[in-house]
Short mmCIF file of C-alpha atoms in Angstrom, two decimals:
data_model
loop_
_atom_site.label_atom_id
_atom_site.label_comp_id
_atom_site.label_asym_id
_atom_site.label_seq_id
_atom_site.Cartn_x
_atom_site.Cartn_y
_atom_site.Cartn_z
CA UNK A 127 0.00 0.00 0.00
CA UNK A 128 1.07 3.58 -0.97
CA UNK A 129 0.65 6.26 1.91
CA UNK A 130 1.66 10.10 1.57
CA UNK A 131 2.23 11.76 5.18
CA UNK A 132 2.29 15.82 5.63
CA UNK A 133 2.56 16.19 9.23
CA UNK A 134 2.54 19.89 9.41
CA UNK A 135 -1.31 20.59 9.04
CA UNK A 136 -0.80 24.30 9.29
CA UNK A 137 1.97 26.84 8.99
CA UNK A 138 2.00 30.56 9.44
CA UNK A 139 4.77 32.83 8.57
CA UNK A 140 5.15 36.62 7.99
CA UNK A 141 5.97 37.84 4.57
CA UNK A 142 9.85 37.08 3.09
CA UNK A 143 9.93 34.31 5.46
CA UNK A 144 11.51 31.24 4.46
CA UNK A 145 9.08 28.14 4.84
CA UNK A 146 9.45 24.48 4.29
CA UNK A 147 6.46 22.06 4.17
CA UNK A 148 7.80 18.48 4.84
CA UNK A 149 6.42 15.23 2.79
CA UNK A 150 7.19 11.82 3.63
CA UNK A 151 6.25 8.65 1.54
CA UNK A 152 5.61 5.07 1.78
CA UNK A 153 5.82 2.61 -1.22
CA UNK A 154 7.03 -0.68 -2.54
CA UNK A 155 7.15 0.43 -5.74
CA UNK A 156 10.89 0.82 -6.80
CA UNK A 157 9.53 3.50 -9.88
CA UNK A 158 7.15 5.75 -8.71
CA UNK A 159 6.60 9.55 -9.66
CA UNK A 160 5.98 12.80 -6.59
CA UNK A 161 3.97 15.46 -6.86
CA UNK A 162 2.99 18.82 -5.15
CA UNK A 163 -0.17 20.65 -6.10
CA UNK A 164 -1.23 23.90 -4.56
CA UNK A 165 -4.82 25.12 -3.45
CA UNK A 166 -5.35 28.91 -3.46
CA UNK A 167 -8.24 29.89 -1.57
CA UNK A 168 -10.06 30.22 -4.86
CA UNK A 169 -10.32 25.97 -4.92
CA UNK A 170 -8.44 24.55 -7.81
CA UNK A 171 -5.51 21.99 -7.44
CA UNK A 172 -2.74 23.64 -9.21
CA UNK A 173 0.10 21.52 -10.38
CA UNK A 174 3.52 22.13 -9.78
CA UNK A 175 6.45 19.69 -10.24
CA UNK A 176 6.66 16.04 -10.80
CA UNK A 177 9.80 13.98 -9.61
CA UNK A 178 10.59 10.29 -10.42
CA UNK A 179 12.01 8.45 -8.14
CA UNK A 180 15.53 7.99 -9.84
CA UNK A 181 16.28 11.56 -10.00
CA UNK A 182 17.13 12.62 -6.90
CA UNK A 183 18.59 15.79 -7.77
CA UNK A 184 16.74 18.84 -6.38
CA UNK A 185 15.14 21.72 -8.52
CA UNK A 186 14.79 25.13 -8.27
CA UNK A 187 11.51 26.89 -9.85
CA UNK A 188 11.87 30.88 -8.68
CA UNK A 189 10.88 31.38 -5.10
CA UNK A 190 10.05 27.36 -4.88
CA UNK A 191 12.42 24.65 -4.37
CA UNK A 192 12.21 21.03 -3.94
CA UNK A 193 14.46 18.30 -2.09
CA UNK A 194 13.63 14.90 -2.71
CA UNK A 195 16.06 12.19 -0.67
CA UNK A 196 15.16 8.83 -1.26
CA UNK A 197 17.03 7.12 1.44
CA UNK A 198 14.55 9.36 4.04
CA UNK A 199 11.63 8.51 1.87
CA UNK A 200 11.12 12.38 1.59
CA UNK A 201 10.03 15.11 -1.13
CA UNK A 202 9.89 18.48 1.12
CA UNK A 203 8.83 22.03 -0.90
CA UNK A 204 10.74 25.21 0.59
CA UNK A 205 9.14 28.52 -0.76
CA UNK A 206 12.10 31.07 0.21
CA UNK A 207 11.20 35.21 0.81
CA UNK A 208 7.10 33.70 0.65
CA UNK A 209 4.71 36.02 -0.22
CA UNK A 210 1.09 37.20 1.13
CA UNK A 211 -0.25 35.13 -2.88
CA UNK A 212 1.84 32.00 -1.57
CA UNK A 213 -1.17 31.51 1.47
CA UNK A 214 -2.62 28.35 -0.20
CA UNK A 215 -2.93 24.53 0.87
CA UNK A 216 -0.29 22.58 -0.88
CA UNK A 217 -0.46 18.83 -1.36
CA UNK A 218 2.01 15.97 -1.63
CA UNK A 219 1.05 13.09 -3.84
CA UNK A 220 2.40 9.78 -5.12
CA UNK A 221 2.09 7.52 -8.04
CA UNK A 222 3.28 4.15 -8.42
CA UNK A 223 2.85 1.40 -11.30
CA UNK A 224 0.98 -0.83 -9.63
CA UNK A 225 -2.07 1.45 -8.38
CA UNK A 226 -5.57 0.91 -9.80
CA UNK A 227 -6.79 3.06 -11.80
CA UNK A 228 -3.32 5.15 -12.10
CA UNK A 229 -4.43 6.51 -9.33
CA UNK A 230 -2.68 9.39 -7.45
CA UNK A 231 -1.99 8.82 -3.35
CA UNK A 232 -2.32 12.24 -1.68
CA UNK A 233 -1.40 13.67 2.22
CA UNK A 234 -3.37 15.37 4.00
CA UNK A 235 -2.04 18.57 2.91
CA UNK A 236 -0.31 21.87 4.62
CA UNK A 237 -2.06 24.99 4.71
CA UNK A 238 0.16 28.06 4.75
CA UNK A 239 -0.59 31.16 5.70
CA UNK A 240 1.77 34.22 4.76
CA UNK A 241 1.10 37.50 6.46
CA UNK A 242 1.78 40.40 5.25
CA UNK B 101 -3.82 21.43 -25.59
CA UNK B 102 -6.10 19.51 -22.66
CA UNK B 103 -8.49 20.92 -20.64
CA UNK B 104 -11.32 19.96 -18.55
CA UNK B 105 -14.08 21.57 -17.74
CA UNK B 106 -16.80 20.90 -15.15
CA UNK B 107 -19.55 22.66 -13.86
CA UNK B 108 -21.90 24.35 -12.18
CA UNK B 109 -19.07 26.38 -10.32
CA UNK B 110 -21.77 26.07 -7.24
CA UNK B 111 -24.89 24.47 -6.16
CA UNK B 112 -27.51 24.87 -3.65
CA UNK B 113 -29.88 21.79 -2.93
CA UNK B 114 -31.92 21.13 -0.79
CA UNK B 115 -32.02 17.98 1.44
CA UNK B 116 -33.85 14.97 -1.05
CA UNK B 117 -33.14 16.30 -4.36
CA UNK B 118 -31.05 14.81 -7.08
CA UNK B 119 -27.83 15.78 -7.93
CA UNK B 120 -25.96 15.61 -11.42
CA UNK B 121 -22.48 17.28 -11.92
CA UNK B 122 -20.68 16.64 -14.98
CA UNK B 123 -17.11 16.89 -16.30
CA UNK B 124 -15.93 16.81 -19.46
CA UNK B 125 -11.97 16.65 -20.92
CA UNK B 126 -10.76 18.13 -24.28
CA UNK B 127 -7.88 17.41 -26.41
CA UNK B 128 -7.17 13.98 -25.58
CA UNK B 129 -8.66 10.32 -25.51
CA UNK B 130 -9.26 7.45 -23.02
CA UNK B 131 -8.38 9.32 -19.84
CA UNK B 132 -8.32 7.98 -16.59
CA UNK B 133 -11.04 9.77 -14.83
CA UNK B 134 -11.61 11.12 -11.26
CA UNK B 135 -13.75 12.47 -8.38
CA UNK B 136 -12.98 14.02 -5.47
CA UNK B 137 -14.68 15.51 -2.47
CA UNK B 138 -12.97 17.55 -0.05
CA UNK B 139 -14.63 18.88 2.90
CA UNK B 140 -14.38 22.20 4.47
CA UNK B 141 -10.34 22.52 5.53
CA UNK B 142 -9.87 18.94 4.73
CA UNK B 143 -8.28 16.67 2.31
CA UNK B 144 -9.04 15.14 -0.66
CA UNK B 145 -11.07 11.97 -0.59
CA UNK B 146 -10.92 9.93 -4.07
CA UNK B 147 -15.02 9.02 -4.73
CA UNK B 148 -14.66 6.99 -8.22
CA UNK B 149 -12.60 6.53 -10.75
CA UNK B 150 -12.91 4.91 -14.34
CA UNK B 151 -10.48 3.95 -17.09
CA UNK B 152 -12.64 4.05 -19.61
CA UNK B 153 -16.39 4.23 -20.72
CA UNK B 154 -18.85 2.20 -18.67
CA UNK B 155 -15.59 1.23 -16.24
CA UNK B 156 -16.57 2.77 -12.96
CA UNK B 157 -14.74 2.13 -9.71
CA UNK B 158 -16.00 3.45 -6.17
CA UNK B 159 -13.45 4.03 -3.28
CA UNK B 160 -16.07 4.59 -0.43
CA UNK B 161 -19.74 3.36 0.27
CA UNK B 162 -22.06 6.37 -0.68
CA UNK B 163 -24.89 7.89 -1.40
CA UNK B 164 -23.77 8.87 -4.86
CA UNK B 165 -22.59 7.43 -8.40
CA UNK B 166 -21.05 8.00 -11.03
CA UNK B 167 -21.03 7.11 -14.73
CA UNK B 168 -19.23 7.56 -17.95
CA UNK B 169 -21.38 7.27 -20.50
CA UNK B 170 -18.72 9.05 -23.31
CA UNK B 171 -14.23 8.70 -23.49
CA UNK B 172 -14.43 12.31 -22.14
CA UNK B 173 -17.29 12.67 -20.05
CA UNK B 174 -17.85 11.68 -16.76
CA UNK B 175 -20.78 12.05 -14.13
CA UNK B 176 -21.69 12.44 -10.84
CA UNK B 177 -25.07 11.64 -9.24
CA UNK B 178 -27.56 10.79 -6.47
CA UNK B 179 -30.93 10.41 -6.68
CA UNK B 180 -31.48 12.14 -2.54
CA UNK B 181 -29.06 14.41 -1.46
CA UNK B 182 -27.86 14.44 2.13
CA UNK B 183 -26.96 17.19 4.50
CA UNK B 184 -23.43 15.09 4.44
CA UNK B 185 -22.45 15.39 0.79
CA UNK B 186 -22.25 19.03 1.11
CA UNK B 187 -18.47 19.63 -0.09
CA UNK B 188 -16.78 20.70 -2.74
CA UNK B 189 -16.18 18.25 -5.43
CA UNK B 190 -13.29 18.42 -7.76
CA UNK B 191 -13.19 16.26 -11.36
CA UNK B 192 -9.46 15.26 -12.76
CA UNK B 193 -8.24 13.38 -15.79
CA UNK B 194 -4.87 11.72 -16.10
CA UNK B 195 -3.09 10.17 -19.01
CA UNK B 196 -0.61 7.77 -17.71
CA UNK B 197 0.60 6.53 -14.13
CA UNK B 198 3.58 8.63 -14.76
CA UNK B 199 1.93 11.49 -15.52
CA UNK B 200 0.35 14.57 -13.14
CA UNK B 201 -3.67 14.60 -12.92
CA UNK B 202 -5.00 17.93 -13.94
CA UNK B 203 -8.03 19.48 -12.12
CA UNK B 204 -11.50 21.35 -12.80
CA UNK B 205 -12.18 24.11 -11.21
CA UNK B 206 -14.34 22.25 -8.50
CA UNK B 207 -18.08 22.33 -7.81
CA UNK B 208 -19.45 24.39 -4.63
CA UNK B 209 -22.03 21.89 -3.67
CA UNK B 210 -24.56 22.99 -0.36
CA UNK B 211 -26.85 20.59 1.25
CA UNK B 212 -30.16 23.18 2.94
#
């Protein structure tokens, strides 16, 4: 069985702040692709990166970053100087080859609030 | 390009009606097909899924269905609403395991 933990249900920074939402993972699978989506307040899952599991090297998108480390089982998100339009709910997910349906695992998701 | 498009952007029933909320993808064929329901400050909680027409698959006992009655359209049902289903419900398609799912824009539903 797949399983997708976020245990940081909420996070509040002020504005430029540095924040980091952490994602851990559980699978058999030895392929499997990550994911983060974000949730603005307006309600629509917005994609953002995909990582497969044998590229461990970390990206850089702007403001967001991303460090996946296999041998933690971990794929954490760090938005860096955050902004008040960062304040979303931002979800981890993961997809193996052997899931029904191709379907996506998600955690329960980190809300983030930046304040001006 | 894809897109998918589902609708009404929100809905207010009342308790005992019928519900129908459709989705629809563009631009590509036999997609893996999703709903959702998240409640209020919650997660996401997979309903149904189907890879492909008349293939439906439901992850939790319900009060609703779904069907796909067309490659690119998919439906969600119930023939008496509950104060319970109130949520907001989110449709996604997906290509390929290795591939992200992409999202409609959600549906607003309340339960009166």
């Amino acid at each position: 069985a797949q399983k997708v933990t976020q245990a940081q249900t909420e996070i509040s920074v002020v504005e430029k702040e540095d924040v980091t939402l952490d994602c851990v993972y559980e699978t058999r699978d030895t392929t499997y692709y990550l994911f983060w989506y974000k949730q603005p307040p307006s309600g629509e899952l917005v994609f953002l990166i995909r990582r497969n599991s044998f590229d461990e090297q970390n990206e850089i998108s702007g403001r967001y970053s991303w460090n996946f480390q296999k041998s933690t089982s971990s794929f954490n998100f760090t938005i860096t100087a955050s902004q008040v339009v960062d304040s979303a709910v931002y979800f981890c997910a993961l997809s193996g080859t052997k899931a029904a349906g191709n379907k996506l695992t998600f955690g329960g998701g980190t809300r983030v609030l930046v304040k001006p | 390009s894809q897109t998918i498009h589902q609708w009404p952007a929100t809905l207010v029933q009342p308790v005992g009606s019928p519900l129908s909320l459709e989705c629809t993808v563009e631009g590509t064929s036999n997609p893996n097909l999703y709903w959702y329901r998240q409640a209020a400050g919650r997660g996401l909680q997979l309903l149904f899924y189907s890879v492909g027409i008349g293939q439906i698959s439901s992850e939790v006992p319900q009060n609703l269905s779904a069907s796909r009655p067309q490659d690119r359209q998919f439906i969600l049902s119930s023939k008496k609403l509950l104060l319970s289903d109130s949520g907001f419900y989110l449709c996604a398609w997906r290509g390929s395991w290795d591939q992200p799912q992409h999202f409609g824009d959600g549906t607003r539903l309340s339960i009166l």
